[in-house]
CSV table of C-alpha atoms in Angstrom, one decimal:
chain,number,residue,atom,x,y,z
A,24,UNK,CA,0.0,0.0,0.0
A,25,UNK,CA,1.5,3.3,-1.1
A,26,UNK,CA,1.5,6.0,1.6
A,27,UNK,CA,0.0,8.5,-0.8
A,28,UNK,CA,-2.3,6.3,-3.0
A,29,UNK,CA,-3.6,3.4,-0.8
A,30,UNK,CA,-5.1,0.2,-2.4
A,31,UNK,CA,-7.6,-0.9,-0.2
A,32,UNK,CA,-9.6,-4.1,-0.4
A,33,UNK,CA,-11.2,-5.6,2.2
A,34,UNK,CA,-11.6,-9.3,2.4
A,35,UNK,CA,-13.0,-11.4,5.5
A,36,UNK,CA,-11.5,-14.8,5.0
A,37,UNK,CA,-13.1,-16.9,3.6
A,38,UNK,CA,-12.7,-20.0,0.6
A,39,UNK,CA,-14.0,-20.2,-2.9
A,40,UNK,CA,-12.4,-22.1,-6.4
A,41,UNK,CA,-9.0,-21.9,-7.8
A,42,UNK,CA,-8.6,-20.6,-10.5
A,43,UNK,CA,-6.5,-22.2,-13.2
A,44,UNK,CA,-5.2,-19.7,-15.1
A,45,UNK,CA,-5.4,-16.5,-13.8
A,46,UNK,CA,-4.6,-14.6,-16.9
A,47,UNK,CA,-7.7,-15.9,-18.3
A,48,UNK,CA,-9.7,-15.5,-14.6
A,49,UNK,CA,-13.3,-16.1,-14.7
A,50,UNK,CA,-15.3,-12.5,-13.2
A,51,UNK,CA,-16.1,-13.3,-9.3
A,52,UNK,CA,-19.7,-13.3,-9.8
A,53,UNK,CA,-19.4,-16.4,-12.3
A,54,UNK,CA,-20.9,-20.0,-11.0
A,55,UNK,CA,-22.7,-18.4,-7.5
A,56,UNK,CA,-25.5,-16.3,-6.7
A,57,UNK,CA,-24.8,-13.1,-5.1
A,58,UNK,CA,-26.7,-11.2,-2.8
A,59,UNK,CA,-27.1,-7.3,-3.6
A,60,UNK,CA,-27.4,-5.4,-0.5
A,61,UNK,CA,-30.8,-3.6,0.0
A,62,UNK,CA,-29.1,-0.5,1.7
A,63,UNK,CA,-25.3,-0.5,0.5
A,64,UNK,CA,-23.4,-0.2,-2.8
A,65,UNK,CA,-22.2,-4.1,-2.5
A,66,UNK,CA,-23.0,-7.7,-3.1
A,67,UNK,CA,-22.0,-10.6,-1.0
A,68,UNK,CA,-21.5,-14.5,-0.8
A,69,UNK,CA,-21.6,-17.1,1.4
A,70,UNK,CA,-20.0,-20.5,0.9
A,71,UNK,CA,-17.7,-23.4,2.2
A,72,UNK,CA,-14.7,-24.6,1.3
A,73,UNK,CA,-12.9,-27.6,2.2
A,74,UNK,CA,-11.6,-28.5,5.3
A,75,UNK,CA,-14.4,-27.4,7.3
A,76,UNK,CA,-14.2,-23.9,6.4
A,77,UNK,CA,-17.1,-21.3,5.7
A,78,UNK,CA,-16.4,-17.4,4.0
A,79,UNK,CA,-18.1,-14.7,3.2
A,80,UNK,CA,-17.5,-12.3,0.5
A,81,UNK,CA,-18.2,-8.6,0.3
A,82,UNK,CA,-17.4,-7.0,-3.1
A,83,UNK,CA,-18.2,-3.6,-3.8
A,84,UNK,CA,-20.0,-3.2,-7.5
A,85,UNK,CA,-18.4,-2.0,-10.6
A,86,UNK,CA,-19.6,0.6,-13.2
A,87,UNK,CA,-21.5,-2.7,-14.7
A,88,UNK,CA,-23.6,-3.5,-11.2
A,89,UNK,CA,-21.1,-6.7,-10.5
A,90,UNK,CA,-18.8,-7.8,-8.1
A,91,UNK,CA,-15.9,-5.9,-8.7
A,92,UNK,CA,-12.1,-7.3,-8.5
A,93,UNK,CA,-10.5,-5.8,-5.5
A,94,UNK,CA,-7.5,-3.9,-5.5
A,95,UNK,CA,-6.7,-4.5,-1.8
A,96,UNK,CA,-8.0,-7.5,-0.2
A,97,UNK,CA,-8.3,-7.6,3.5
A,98,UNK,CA,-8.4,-10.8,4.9
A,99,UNK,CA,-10.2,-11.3,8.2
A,100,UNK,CA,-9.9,-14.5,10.1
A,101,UNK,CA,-12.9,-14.7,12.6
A,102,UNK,CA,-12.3,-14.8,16.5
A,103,UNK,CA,-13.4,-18.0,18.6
A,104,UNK,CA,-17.0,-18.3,19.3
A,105,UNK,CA,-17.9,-15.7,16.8
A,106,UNK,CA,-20.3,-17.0,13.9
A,107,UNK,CA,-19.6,-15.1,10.3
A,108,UNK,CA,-22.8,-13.1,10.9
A,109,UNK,CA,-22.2,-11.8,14.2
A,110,UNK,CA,-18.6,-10.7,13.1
A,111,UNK,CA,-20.0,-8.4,10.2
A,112,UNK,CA,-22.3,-7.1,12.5
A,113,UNK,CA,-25.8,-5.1,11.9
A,114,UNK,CA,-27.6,-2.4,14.3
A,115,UNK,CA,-29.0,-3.4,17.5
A,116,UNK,CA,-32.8,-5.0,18.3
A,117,UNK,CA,-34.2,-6.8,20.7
A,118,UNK,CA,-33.4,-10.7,21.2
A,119,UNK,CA,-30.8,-10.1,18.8
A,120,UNK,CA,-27.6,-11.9,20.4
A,121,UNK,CA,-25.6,-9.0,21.6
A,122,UNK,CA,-22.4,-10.7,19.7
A,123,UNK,CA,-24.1,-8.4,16.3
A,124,UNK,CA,-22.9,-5.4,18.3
A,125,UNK,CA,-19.1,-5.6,19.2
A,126,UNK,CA,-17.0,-6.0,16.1
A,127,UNK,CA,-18.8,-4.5,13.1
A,128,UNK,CA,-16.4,-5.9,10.8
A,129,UNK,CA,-18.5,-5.1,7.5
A,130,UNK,CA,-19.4,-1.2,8.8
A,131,UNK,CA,-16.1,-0.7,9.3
A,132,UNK,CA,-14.5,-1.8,5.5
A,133,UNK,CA,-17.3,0.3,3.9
A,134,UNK,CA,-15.9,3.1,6.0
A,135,UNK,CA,-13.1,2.8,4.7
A,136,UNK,CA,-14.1,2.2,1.2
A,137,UNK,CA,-15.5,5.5,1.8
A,138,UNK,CA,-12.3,7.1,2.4
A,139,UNK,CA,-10.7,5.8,-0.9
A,140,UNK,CA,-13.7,5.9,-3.5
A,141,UNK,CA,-11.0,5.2,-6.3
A,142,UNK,CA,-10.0,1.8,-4.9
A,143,UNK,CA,-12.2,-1.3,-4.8
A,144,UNK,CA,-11.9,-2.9,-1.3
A,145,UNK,CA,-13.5,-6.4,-1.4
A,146,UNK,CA,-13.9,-8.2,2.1
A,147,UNK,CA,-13.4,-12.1,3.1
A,148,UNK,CA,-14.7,-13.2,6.5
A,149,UNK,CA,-13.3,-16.5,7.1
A,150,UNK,CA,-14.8,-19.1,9.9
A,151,UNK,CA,-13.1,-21.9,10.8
A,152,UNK,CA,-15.3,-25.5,11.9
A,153,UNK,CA,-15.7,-25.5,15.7
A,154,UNK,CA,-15.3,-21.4,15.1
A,155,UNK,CA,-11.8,-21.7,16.5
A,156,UNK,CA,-9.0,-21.0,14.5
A,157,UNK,CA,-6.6,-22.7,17.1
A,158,UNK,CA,-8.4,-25.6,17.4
A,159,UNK,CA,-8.9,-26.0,13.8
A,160,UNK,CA,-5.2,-26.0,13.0
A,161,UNK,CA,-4.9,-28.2,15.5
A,162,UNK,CA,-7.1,-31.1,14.0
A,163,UNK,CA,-5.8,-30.6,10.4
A,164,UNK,CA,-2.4,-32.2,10.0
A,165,UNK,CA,-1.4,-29.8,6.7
A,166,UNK,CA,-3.2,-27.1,8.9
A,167,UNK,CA,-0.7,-24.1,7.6
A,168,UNK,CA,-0.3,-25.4,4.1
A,169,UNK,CA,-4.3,-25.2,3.5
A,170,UNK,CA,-4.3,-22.0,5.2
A,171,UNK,CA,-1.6,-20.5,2.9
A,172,UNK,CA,-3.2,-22.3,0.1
A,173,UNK,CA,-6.5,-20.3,0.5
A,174,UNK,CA,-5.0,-17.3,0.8
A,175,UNK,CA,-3.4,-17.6,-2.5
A,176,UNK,CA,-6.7,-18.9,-3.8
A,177,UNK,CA,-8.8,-15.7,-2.8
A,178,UNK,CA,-6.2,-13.1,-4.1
A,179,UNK,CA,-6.2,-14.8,-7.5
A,180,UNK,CA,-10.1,-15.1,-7.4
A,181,UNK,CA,-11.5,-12.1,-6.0
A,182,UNK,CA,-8.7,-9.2,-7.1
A,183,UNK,CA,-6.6,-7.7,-9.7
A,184,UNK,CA,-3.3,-9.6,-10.5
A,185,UNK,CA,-1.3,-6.6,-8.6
A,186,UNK,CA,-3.9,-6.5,-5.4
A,187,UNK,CA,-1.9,-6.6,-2.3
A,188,UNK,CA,-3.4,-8.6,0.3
A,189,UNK,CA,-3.9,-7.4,4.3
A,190,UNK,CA,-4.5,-10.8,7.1
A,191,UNK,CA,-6.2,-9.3,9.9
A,192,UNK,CA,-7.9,-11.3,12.4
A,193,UNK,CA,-8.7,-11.0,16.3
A,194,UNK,CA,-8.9,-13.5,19.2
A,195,UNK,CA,-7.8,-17.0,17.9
A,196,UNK,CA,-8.1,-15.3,14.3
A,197,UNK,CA,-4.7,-15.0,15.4
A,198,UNK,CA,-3.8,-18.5,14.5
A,199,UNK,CA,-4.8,-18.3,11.2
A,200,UNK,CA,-2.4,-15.5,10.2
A,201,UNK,CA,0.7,-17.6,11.7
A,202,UNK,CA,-0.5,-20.6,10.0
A,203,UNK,CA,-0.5,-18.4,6.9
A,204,UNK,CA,3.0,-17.2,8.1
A,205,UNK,CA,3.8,-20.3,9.0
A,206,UNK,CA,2.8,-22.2,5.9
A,207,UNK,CA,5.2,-20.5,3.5
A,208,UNK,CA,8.9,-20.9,3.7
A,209,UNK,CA,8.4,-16.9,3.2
A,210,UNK,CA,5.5,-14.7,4.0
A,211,UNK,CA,4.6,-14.0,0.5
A,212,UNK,CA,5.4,-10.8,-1.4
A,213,UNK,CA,1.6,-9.9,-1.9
A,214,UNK,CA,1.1,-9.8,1.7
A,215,UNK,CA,2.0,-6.2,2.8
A,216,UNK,CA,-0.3,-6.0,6.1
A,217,UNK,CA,-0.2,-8.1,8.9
A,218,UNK,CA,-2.3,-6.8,11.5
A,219,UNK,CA,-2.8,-8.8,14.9
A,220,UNK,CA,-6.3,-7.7,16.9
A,221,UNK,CA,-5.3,-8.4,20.4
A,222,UNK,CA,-5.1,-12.0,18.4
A,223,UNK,CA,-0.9,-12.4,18.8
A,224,UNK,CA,-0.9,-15.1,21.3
A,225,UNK,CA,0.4,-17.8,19.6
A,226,UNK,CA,3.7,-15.8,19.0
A,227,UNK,CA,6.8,-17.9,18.9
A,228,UNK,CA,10.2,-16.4,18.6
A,229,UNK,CA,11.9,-19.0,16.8
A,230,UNK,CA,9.0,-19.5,14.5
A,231,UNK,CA,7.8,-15.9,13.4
A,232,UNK,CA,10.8,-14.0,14.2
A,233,UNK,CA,13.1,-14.3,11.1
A,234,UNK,CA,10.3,-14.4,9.2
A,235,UNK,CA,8.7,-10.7,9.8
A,236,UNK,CA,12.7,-9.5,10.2
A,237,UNK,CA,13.0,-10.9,6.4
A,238,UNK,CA,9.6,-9.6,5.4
A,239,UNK,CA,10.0,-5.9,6.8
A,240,UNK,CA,13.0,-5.9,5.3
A,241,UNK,CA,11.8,-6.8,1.7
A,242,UNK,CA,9.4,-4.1,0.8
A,243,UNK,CA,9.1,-0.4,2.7
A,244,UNK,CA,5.4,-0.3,2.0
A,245,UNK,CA,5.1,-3.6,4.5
A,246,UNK,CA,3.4,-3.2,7.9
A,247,UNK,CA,3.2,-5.3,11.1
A,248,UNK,CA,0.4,-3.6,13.4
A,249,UNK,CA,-0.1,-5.1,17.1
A,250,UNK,CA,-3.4,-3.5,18.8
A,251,UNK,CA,-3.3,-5.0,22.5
A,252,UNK,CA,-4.4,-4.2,26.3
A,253,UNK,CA,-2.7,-5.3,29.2
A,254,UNK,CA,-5.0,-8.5,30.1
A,255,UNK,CA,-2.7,-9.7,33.3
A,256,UNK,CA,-5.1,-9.0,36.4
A,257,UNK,CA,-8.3,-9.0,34.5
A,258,UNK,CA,-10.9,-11.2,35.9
A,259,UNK,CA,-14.2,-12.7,35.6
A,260,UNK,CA,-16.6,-14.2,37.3
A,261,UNK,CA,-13.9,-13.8,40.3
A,262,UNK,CA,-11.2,-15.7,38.6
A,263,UNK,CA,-8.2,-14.4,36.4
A,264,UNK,CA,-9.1,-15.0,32.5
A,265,UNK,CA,-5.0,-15.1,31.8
A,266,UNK,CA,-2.5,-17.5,33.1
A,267,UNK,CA,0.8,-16.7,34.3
A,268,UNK,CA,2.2,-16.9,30.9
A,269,UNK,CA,-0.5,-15.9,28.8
A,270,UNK,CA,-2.4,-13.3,27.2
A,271,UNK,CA,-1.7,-10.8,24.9
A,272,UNK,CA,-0.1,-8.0,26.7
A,273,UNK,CA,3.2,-10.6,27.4
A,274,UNK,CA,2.8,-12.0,23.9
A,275,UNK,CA,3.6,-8.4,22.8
A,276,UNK,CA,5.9,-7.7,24.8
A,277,UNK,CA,7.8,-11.4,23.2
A,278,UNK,CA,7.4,-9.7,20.3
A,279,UNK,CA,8.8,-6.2,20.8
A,280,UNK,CA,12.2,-8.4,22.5
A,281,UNK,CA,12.3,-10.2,19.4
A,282,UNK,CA,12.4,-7.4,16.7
A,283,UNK,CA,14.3,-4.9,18.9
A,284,UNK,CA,17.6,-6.4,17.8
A,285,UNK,CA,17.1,-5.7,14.1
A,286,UNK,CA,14.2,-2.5,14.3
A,287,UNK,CA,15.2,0.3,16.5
A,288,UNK,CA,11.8,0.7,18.6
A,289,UNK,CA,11.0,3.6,20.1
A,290,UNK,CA,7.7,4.1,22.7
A,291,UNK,CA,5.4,7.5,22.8
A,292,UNK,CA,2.3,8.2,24.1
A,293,UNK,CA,-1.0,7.9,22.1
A,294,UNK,CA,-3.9,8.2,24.3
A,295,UNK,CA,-5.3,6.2,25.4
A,296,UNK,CA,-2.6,3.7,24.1
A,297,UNK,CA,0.9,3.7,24.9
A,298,UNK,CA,2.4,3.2,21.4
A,299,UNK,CA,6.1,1.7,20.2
A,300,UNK,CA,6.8,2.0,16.8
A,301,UNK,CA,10.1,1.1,14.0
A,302,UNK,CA,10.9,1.3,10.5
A,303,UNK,CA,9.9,4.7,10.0
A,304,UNK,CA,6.3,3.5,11.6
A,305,UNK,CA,6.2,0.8,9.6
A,306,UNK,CA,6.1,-1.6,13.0
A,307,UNK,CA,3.1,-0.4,15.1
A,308,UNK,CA,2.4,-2.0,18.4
A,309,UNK,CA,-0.7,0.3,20.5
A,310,UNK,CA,-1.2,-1.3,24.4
A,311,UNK,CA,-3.7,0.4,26.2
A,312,UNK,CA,-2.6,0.4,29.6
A,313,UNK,CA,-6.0,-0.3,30.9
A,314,UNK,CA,-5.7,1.0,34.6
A,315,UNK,CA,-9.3,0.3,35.4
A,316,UNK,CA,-8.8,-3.6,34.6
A,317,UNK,CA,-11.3,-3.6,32.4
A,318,UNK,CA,-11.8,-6.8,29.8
A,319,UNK,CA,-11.2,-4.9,26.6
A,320,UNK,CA,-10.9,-8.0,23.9
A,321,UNK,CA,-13.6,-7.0,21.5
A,322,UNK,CA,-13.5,-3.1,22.3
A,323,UNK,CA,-10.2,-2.5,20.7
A,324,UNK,CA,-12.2,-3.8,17.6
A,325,UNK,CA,-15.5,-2.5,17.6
A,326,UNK,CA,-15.7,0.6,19.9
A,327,UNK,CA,-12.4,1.5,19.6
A,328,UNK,CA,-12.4,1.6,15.9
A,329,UNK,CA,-9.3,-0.8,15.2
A,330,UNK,CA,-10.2,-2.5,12.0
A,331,UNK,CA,-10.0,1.2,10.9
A,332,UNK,CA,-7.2,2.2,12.3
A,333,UNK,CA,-5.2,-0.8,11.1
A,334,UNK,CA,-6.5,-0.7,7.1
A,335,UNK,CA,-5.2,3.6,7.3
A,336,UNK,CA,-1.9,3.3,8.9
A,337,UNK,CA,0.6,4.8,6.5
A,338,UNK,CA,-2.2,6.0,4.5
A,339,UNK,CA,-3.0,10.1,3.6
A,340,UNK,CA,-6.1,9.6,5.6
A,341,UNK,CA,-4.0,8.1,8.8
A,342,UNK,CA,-5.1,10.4,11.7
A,343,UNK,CA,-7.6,12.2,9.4
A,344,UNK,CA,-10.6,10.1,9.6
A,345,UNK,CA,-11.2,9.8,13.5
A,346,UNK,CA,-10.4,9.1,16.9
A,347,UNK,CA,-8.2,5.6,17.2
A,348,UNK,CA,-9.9,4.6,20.7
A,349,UNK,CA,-13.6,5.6,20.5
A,350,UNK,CA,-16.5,6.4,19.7
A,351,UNK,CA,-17.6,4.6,16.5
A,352,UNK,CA,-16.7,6.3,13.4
A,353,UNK,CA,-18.3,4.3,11.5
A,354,UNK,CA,-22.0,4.5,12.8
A,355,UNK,CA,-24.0,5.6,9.4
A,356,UNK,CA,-22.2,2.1,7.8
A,357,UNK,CA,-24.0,-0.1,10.1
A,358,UNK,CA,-26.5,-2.3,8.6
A,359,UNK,CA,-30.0,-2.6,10.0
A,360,UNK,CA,-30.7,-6.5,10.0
A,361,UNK,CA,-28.0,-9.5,10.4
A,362,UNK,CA,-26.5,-11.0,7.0
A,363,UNK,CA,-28.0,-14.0,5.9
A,364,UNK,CA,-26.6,-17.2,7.8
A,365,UNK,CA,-26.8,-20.1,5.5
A,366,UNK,CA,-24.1,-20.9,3.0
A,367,UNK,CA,-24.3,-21.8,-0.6
């Protein structure tokens, strides 16, 4: 993504075909039945994919009134517990599940498609079987491998040949951007935004280390964003929700130790985060210091507008569009009633 003329397309993972020959690539609205939205400028899918995987596609339309090839695609890998619906979000009602109202996902791309009317951002929601990334890498022995494979799979399907992609994901969604990381011998070149949702738990120094040194290192229009609160004495339901170990505060804290040797870090404050940044802000880490111990997991999505913040960094309209910690600056992108559940 260019600092001054941003590609941005937004894709919440999710799986659909490969493509043979991409220089002769089928339109994305071939072979399924889109939805158009009643209230929004956009049509959407819903299918599964192969192991146990279900996505959901959100294209903006072209001049012709069809799904149009992204430019950027923004992959978001859904957290545990969290169905696809829920995670795009819609306004709230009554007896609605109150899960509809925290991460607003699919508000928050067509913000931002707002803010670059010249790009075409397409989103992927991707939902893993069980609706735990974790445990779904766990069960599939080539866990990584399929994970990077799908990746790959969307770009060429959904976008232009030169779309760069953006993994984002939050809670365990985590897991399926170092399985993507993972599953390469290289964190492919198309892959200029990795962005961790308080999601960076299953850091590992020896596995991810080299890998984002060799990344950064490749490309200066790369960016690894950490958006994380410090989860060490929060509790509920009178018990600790972290272990000794856990958590993402001291995951990000692993991964500040690790990078410091080869990217300079240097820490300022950004209220209400406290913020270290390298590479020119290239390396973003934002830990809100959360001295009221309050469980902030989902906030630093949803209320806090971090889906937003993370798509903008390095971006003309980075700082311009709205406070990064709350409220909502996405309100008016909200949709009034849930997406519809059932796949393809």
């Amino acid at each position: 993504m260019t600092r001054c003329t941003p590609r941005i397309c937004a894709v919440f993972l999710t799986l659909s075909t490969v493509l043979p020959n991409h220089s002769q690539a089928e339109t994305p609205q071939q072979h399924r039945t889109w939805i158009r939205s009643p209230w929004f400028n956009e049509q959407s899918v819903t299918e599964n994919a192969e192991p146990n995987v279900r996505y959901h596609v959100n294209a903006p339309l072209n001049d012709a009134g069809q799904p149009a090839r992204g430019t950027r695609l923004i992959v978001y890998a859904l957290p545990n517990g969290n169905t696809i619906e829920q995670t795009l979000g819609c306004q709230r009602a009554e007896g609605l599940d109150w899960h509809y109202d925290i991460q607003h996902v699919a508000a928050q791309v067509r913000f931002v498609r707002n803010l670059f009317p010249n790009e075409q951002i397409v989103l992927i929601c991707a939902e893993a079987g069980g609706l735990s990334w974790p445990t779904w890498r766990r069960s599939h022995e080539d866990a990584n491998a399929q994970i990077a494979h799908l990746v790959d799979k969307w770009r060429k399907e959904f976008c232009t040949d030169d779309a760069q992609v953006t993994l984002a994901g939050h809670s365990g969604g985590g897991s399926f951007i170092f399985g993507a990381i993972e599953g390469h011998e290289a964190i492919p070149a198309y892959l200029d935004r990795l962005a961790f949702l308080d999601a960076n738990y299953a850091f590992e120094d020896g596995l991810h280390t080299d890998k984002f040194r060799h990344w950064l290192q490749g490309n200066p229009e790369r960016r690894l964003i950490v958006v994380a609160y410090d989860d060490r004495e929060i509790m509920l339901d009178g018990k600790k929700v972290v272990g000794p170990d856990g958590g993402t505060f001291r995951a990000s804290g692993r991964m500040r130790d690790a990078l410091g040797p080869s990217f300079p870090l240097k820490e300022s404050k950004r209220p209400p985060f406290i913020e270290t940044s390298g590479r020119e802000g290239r390396i973003r880490f934002y830990l809100h210091p959360n001295p009221d111990n309050q469980i902030l997991h989902t906030v630093l999505v949803g209320e806090m507008n971090g889906l937003v913040q993370i798509a903008t960094l390095g971006t003309s309209q980075e700082g311009q569009w709205g406070p990064f910690g709350g409220p909502r600056a996405y309100e008016k992108w909200i949709q009034p009633e849930p997406a519809s559940g059932p796949a393809n």
